[in-house]
CSV table of C-alpha atoms and ligand atoms in Angstrom, one decimal:
chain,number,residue,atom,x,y,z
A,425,UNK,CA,-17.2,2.3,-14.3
A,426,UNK,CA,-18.2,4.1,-11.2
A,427,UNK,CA,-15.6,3.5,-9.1
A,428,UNK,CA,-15.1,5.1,-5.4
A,429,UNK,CA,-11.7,4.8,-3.1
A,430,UNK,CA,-11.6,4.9,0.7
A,431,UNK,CA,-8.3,6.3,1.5
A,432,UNK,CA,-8.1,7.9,-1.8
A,433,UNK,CA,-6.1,11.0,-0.8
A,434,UNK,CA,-3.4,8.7,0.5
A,435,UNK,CA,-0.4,7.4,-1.1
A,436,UNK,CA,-1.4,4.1,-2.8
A,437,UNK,CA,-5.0,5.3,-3.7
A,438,UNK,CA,-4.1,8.6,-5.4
A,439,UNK,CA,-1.8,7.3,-7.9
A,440,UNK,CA,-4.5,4.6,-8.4
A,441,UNK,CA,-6.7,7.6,-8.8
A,442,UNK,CA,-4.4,8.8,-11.4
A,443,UNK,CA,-4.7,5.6,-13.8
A,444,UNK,CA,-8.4,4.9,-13.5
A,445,UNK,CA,-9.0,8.7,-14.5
A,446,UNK,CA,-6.3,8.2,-17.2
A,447,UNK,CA,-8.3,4.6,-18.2
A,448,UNK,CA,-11.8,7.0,-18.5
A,449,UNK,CA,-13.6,6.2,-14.9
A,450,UNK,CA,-15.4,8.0,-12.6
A,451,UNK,CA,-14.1,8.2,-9.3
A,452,UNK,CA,-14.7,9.0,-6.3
A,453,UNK,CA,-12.1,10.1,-3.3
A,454,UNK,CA,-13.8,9.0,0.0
A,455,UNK,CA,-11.0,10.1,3.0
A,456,UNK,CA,-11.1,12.1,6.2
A,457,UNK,CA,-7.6,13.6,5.8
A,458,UNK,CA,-6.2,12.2,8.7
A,459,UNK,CA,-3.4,11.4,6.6
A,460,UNK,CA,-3.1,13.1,3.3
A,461,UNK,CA,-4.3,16.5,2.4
A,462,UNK,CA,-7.0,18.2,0.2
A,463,UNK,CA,-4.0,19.8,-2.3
A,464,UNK,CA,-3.8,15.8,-3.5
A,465,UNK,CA,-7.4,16.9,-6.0
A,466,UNK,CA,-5.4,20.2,-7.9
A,467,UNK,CA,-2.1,17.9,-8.3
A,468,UNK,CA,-4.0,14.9,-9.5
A,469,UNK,CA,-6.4,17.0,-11.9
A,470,UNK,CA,-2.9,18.9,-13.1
A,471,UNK,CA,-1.3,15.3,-14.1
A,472,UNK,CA,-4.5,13.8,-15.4
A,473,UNK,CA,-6.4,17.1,-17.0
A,474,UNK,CA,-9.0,15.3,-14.5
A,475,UNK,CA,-10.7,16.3,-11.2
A,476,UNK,CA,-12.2,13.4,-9.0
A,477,UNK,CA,-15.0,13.4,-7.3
A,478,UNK,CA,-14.4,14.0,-3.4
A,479,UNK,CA,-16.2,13.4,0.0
A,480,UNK,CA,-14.3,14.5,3.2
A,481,UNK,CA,-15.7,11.8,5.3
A,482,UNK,CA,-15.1,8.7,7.8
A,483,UNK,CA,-15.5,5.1,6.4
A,484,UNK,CA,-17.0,4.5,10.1
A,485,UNK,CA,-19.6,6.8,9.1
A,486,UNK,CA,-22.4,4.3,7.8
A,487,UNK,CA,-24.8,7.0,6.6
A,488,UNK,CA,-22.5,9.0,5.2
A,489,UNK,CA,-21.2,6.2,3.7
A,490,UNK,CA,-24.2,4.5,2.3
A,491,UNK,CA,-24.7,8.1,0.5
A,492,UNK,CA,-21.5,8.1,-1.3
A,493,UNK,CA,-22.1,4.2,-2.8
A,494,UNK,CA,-25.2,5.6,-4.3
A,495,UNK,CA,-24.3,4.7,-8.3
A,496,UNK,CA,-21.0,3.0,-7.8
A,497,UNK,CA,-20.0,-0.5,-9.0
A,498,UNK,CA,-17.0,-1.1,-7.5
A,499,UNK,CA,-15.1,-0.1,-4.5
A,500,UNK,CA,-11.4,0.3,-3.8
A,501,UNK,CA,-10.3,-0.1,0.1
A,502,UNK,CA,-7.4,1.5,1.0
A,503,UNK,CA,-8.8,4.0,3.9
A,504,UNK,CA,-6.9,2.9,7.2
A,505,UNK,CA,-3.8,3.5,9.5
A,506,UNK,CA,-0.8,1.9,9.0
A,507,UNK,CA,2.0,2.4,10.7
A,508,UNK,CA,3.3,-0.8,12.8
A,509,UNK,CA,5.1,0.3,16.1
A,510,UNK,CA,2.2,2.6,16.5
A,511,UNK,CA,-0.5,-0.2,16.0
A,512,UNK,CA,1.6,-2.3,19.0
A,513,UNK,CA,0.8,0.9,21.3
A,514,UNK,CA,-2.8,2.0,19.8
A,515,UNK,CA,-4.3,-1.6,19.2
A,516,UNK,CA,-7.8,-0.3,19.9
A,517,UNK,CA,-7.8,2.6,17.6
A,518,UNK,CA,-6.3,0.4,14.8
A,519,UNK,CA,-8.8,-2.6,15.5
A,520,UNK,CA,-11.3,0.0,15.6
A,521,UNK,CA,-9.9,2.3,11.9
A,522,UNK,CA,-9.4,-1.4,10.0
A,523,UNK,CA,-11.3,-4.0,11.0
A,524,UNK,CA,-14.7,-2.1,12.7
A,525,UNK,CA,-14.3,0.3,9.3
A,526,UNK,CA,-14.2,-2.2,6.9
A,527,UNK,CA,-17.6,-3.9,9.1
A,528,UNK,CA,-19.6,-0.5,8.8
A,529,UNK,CA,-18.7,-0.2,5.0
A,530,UNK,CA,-20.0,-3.8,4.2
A,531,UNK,CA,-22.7,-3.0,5.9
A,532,UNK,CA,-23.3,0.1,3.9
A,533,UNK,CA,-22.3,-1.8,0.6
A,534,UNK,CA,-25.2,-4.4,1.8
A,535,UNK,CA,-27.7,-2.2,2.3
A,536,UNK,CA,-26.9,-0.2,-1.3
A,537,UNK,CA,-26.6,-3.6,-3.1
A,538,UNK,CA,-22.7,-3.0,-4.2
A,539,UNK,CA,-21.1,-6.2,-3.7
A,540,UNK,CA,-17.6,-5.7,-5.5
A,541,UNK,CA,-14.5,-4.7,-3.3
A,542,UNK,CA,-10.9,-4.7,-3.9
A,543,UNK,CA,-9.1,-4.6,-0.8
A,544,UNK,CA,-5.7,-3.0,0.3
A,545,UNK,CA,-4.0,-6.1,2.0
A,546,UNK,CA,0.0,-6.9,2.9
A,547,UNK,CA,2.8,-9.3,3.1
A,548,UNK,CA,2.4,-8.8,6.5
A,549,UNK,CA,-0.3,-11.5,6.3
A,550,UNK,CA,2.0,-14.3,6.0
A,551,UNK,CA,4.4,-13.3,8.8
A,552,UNK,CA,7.8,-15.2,8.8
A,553,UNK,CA,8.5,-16.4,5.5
A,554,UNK,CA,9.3,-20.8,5.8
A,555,UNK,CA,9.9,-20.5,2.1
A,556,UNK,CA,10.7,-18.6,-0.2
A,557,UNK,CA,8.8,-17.1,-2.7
A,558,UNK,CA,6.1,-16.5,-1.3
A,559,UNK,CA,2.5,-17.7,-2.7
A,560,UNK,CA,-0.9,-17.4,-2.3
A,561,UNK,CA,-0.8,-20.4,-0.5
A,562,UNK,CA,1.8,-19.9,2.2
A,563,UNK,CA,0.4,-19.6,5.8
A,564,UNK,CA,-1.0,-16.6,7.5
A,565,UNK,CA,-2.4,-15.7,10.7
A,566,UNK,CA,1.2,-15.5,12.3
A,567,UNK,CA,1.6,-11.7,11.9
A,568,UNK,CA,3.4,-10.3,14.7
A,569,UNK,CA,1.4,-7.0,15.4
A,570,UNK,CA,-2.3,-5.0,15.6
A,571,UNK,CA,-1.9,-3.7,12.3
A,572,UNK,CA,-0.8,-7.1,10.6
A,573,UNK,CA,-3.7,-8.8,11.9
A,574,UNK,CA,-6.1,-6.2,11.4
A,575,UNK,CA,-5.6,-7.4,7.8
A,576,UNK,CA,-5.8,-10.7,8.4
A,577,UNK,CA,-8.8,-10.0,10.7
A,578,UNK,CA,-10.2,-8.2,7.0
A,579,UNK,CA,-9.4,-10.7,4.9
A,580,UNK,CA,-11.1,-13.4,7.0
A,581,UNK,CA,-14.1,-11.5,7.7
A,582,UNK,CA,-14.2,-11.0,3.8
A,583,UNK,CA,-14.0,-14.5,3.1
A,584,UNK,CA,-16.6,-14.6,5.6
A,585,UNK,CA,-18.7,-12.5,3.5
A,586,UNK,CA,-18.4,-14.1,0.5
A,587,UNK,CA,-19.3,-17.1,1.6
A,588,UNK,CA,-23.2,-16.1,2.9
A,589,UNK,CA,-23.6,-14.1,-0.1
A,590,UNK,CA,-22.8,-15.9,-3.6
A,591,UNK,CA,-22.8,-12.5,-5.4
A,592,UNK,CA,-20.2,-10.8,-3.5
A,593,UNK,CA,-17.1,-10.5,-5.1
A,594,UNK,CA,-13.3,-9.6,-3.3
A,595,UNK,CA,-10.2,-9.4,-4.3
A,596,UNK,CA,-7.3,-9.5,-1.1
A,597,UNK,CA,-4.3,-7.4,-2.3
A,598,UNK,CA,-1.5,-8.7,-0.8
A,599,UNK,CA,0.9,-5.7,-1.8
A,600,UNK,CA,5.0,-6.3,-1.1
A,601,UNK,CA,6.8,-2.8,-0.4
A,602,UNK,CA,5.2,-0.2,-2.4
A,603,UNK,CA,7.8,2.8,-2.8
A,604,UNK,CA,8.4,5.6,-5.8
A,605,UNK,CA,6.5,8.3,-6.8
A,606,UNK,CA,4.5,9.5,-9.8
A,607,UNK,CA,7.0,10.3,-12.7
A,608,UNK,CA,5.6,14.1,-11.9
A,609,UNK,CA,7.0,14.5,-9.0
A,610,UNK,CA,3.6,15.8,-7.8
A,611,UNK,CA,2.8,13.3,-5.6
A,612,UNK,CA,4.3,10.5,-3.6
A,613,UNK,CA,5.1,9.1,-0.2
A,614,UNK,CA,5.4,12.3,2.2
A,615,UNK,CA,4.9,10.5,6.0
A,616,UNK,CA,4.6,13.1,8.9
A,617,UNK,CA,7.4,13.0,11.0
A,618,UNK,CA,10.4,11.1,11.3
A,619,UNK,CA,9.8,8.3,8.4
A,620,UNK,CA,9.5,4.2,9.6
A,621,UNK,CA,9.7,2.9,6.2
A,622,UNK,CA,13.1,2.7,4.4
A,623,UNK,CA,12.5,4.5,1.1
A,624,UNK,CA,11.3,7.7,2.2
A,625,UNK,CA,13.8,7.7,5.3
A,626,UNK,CA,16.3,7.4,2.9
A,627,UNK,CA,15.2,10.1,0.5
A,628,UNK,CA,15.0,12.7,3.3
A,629,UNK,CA,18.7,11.6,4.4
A,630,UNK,CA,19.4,12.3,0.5
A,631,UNK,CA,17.7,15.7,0.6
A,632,UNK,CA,20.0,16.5,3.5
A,633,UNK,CA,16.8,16.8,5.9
A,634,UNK,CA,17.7,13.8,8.2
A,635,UNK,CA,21.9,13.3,8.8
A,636,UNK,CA,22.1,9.4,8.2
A,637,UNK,CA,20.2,5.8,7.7
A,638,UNK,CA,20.5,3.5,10.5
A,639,UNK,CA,20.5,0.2,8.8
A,640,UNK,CA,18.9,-2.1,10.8
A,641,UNK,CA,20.7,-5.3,11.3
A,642,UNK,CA,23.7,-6.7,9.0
A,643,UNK,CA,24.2,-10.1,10.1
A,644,UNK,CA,20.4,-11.8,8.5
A,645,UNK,CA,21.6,-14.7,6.1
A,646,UNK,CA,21.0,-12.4,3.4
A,647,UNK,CA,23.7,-12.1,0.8
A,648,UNK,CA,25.0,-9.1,2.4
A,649,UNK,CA,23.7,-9.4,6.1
A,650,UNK,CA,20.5,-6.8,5.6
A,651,UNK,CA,17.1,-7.6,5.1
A,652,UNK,CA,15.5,-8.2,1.9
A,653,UNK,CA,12.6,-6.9,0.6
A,654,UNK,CA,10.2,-7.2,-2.6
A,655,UNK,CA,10.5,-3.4,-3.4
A,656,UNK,CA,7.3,-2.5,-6.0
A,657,UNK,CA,7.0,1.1,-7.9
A,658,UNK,CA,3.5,2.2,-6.5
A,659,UNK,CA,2.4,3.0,-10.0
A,660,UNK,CA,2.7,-0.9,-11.4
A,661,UNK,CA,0.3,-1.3,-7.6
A,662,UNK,CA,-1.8,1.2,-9.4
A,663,UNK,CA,-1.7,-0.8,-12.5
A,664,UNK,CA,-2.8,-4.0,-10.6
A,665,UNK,CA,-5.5,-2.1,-9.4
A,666,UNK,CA,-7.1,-0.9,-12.5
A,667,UNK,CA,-6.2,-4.6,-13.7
A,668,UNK,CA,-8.2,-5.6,-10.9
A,669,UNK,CA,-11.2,-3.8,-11.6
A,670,UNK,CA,-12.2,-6.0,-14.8
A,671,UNK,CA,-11.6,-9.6,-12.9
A,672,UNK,CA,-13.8,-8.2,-9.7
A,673,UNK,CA,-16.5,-7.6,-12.0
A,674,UNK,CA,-16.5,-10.8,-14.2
A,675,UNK,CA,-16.2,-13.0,-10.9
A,676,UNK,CA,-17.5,-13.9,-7.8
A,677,UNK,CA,-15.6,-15.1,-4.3
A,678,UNK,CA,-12.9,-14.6,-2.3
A,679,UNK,CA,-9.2,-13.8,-3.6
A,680,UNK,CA,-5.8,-13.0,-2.4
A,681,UNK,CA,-3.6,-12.1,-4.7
A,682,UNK,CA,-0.1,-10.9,-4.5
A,683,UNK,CA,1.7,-7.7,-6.0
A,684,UNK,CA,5.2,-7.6,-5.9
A,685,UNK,CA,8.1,-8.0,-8.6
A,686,UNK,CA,8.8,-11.2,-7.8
A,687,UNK,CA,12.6,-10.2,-6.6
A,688,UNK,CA,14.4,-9.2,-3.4
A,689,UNK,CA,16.7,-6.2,-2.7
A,690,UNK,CA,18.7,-5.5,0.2
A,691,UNK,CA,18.6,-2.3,2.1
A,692,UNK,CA,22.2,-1.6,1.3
A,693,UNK,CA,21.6,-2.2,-2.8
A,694,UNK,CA,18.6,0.0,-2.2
A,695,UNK,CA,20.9,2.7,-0.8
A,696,UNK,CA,23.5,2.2,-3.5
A,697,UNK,CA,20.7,2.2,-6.5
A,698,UNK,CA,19.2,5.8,-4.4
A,699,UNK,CA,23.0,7.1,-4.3
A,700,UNK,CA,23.0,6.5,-8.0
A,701,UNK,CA,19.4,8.0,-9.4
A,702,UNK,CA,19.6,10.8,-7.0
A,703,UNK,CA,23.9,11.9,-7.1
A,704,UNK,CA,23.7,12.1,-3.5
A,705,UNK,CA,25.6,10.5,-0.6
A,706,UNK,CA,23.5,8.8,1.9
A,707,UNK,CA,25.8,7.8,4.8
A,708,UNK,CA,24.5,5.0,6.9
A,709,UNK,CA,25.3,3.5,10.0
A,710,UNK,CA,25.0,-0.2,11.0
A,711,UNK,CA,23.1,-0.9,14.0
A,712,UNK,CA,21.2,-3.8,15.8
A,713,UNK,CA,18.5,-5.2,14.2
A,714,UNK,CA,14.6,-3.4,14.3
A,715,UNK,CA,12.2,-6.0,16.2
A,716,UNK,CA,9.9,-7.6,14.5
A,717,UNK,CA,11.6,-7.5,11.2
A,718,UNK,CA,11.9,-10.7,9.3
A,719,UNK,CA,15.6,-11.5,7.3
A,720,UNK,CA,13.7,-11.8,3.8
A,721,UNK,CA,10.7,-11.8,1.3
A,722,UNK,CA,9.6,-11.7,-1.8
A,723,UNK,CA,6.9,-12.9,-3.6
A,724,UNK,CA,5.7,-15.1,-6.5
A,725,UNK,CA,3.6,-13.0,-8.6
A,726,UNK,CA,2.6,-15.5,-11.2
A,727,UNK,CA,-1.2,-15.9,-10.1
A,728,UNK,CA,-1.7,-11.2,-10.7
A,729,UNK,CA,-0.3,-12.5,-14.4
A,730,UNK,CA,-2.5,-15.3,-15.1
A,731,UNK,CA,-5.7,-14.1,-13.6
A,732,UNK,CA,-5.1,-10.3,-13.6
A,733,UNK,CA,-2.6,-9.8,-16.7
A,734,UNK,CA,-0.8,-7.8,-14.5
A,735,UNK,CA,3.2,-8.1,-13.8
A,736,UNK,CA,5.5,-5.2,-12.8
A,737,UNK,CA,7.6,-3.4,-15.3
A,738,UNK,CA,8.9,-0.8,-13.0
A,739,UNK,CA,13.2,-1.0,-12.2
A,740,UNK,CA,14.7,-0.4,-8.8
A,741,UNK,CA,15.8,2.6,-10.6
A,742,UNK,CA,13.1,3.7,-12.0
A,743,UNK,CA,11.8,3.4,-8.4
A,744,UNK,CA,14.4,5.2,-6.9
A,745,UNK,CA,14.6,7.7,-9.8
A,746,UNK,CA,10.9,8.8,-9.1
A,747,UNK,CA,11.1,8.2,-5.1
A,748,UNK,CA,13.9,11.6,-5.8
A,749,UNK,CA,12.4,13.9,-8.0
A,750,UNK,CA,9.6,13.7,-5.9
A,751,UNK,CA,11.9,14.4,-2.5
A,752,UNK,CA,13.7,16.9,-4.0
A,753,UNK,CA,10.7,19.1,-5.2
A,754,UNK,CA,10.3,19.4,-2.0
A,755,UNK,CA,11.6,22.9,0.1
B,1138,LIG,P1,-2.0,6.4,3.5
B,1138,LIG,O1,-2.0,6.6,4.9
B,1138,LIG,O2,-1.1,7.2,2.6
B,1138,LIG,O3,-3.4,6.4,2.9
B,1138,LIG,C1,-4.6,5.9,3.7
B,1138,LIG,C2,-5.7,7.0,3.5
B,1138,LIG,O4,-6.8,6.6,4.3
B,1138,LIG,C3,-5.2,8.4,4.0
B,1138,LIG,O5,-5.5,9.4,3.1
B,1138,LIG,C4,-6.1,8.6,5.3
B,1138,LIG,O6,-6.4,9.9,5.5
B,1138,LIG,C5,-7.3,7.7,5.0
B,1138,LIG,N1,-8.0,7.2,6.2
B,1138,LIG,C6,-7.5,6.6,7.3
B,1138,LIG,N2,-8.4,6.2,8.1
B,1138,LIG,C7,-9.6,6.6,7.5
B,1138,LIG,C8,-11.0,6.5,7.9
B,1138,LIG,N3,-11.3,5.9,9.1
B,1138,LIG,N4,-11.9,7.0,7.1
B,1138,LIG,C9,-11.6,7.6,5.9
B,1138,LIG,N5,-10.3,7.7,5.5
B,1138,LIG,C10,-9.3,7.2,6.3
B,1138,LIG,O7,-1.5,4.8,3.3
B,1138,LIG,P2,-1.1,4.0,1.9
B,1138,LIG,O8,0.3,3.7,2.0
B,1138,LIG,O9,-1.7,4.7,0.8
B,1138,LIG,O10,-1.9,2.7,2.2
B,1138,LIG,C11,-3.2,2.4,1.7
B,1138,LIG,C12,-3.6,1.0,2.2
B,1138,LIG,O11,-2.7,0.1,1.7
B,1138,LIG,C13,-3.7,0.9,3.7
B,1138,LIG,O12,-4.9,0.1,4.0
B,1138,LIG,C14,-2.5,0.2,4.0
B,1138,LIG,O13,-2.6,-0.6,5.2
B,1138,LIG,C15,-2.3,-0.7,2.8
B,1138,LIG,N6,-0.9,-1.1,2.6
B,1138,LIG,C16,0.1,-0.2,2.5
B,1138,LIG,C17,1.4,-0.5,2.4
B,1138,LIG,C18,2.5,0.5,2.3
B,1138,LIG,O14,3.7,0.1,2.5
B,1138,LIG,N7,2.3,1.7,2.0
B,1138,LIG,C19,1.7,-1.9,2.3
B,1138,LIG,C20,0.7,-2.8,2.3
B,1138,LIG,C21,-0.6,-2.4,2.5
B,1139,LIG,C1,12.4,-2.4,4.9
B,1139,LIG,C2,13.8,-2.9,5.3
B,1139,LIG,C3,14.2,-2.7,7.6
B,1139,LIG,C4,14.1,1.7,7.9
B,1139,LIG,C5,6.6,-2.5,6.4
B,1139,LIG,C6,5.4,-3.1,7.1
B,1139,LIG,C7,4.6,-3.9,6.1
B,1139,LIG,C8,4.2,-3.1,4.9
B,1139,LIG,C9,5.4,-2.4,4.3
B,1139,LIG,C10,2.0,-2.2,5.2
B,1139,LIG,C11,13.9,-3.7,6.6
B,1139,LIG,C12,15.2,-1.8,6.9
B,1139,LIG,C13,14.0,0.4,7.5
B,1139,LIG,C14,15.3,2.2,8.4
B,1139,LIG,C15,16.4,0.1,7.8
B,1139,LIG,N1,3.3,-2.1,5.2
B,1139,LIG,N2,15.2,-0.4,7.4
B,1139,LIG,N3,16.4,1.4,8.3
B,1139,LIG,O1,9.3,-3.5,7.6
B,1139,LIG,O2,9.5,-4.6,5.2
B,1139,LIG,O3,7.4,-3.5,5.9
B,1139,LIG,O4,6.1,-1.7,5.3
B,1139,LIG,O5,1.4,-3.2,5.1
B,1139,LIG,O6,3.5,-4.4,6.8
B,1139,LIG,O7,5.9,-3.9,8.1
B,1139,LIG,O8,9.3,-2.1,5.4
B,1139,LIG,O9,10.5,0.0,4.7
B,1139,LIG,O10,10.1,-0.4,7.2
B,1139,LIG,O11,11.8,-1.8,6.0
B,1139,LIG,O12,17.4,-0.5,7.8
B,1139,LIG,O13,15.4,3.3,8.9
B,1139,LIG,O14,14.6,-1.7,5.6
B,1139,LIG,O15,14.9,-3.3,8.7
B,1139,LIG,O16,14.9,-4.7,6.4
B,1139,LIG,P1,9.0,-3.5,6.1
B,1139,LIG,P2,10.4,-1.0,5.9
């Protein structure tokens, strides 16, 4: 299969890269570095004996786009921004990087007759949990933030899609929290700046690079008073990916599906299982709780199984394990 990735360079999509090239596709990288870097191509053709394909270029770009669809059968969506305090303060370039995007490459898979996407969307969709697990079929649209409803704004207008043309096919990822590395230690999550996400502000306090955690809130009714969260190793994502791949080609429609492990773990077990796969101390302090965070979630991952064959297999451990020798490669 011919298979190209917006966002490629980036964290999720080059591990992806990693076991579609290790399952025997063709891919192609489509990114405009804004944030990841070119060294990503030697690392992943040093762990897969493999060089990708790449194009420097901007998914807002709809000729250059069109260009690289030429020949492919399936495309991979990860190319976006991310980050969630930023999106509150730069709505317009986030509306305009995720949703107006996403627009000019449908209109670019239109007009070069690809009509297969998998798409890189969040638990962020369904806001604040009313139960617990979370399904398929829980609410969305009460995300509390740009970035979260950029992807509900995508998974809408996909829908949308899908519904005036009968032989498009897409497949809404909902991923949980994607953390870990590759078992190399070649690649993994390096975010510029001081890290928002747990896992790799945690590593960097391991590595002695930042002094301590602030834990963010200890009195959630959690078990232990901090939030829990559906922690996934990024290369059982990848796996769901390439799992993905067969199912978007076999079927037609609209799809969320979600990719977690199906269990929660609290920021201080997640410190505890770090101290232990890495031998270091990570001291923490407790302080007020982070706005906008929700106490808990995890999801229900039985629909990836059935329809995808796909569960995670991947320990906190193993996640933690990886997450380190990554950090600690690092000068
Ligand atoms: P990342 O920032 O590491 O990767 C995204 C890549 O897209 C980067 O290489 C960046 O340079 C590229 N990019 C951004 N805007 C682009 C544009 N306009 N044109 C071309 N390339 C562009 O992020 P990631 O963690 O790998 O996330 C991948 C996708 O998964 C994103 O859509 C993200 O919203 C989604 N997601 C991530 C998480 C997470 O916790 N990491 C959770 C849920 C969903
Ligand atoms: C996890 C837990 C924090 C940092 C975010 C996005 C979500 C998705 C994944 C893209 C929470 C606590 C964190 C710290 C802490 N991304 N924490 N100290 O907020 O669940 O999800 O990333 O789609 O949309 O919102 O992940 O890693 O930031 O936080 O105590 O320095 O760790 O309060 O309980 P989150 P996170």
């Amino acid at each position: 299969m011919n298979i190209l990735l917006t966002g490629g360079m980036g964290f999720i999509g080059s591990h992806t890269a990693i076991v579609l090239l290790e399952a025997g596709h063709n891919v192609v990288l489509y990114d405009n570095l804004s944030n990841s870097d070119a060294s990503v191509l030697d690392r992943l053709e040093t762990i897969t004996g493999r060089r990708p394909s790449f194009i420097e270029g901007d998914i807002r770009d709809g000729i250059a786009m069109q260009k690289a669809l030429a020949n492919i059968d399936v495309v991979i969506h990860f190319a976006g921004l991310k980050a969630v305090g930023e999106s509150v303060h730069k709505p317009i370039e986030y509306y305009d990087n995720n949703v107006n995007g996403t627009l000019v490459l449908l209109d670019a898979m239109m007009k070069t007759g690809v009509r297969r996407l998998i798409f890189s969307s969040s638990s962020t969709v369904y806001g604040t949990p009313a139960t617990l697990p979370l399904t398929e079929d829980c609410p969305t649209g009460e995300a509390t933030n740009p970035y979260g409803r950029s992807k509900l704004h995508i998974e809408q207008i996909l829908a949308d899609v899908c519904r005036a043309e009968p032989s498009f096919s897409a497949i809404c990822l909902r991923y949980f929290n994607p953390i870990g590395a590759h078992p190399s230690g070649l690649i993994g999550e390096d975010p510029n700046g001081i890290p928002n996400n747990l896992l790799p502000y945690v590593a960097r306090v391991a590595h002695g690079t930042l002094p301590y955690l602030k834990v963010f809130g200890n009195d959630y009714p959690t078990p232990d008073g901090t939030g829990v969260r559906d922690f996934i190793h990024v290369m059982d994502l990848a796996d769901g990916h390439a799992k993905a791949v067969p199912y978007v080609m076999n079927n037609t429609g609209w799809i969320a599906i979600n990719l977690g492990c199906g269990r929660g773990y609290s920021v201080l077990e997640v410190i505890h299982a770090f101290e232990k796969s890495s031998g270091q101390k990570i001291p923490y302090q407790l302080v007020e709780r982070r706005e906008g965070d929700i106490a808990a979630n995890w999801c229900d991952p039985s629909k990836a199984q059935r329809l995808l064959g796909w569960s995670a297999t991947r320990t906190i451990d193993d996640m933690c394990h990886d997450a380190w020798n990554f950090e600690s490669r690092k000068e």
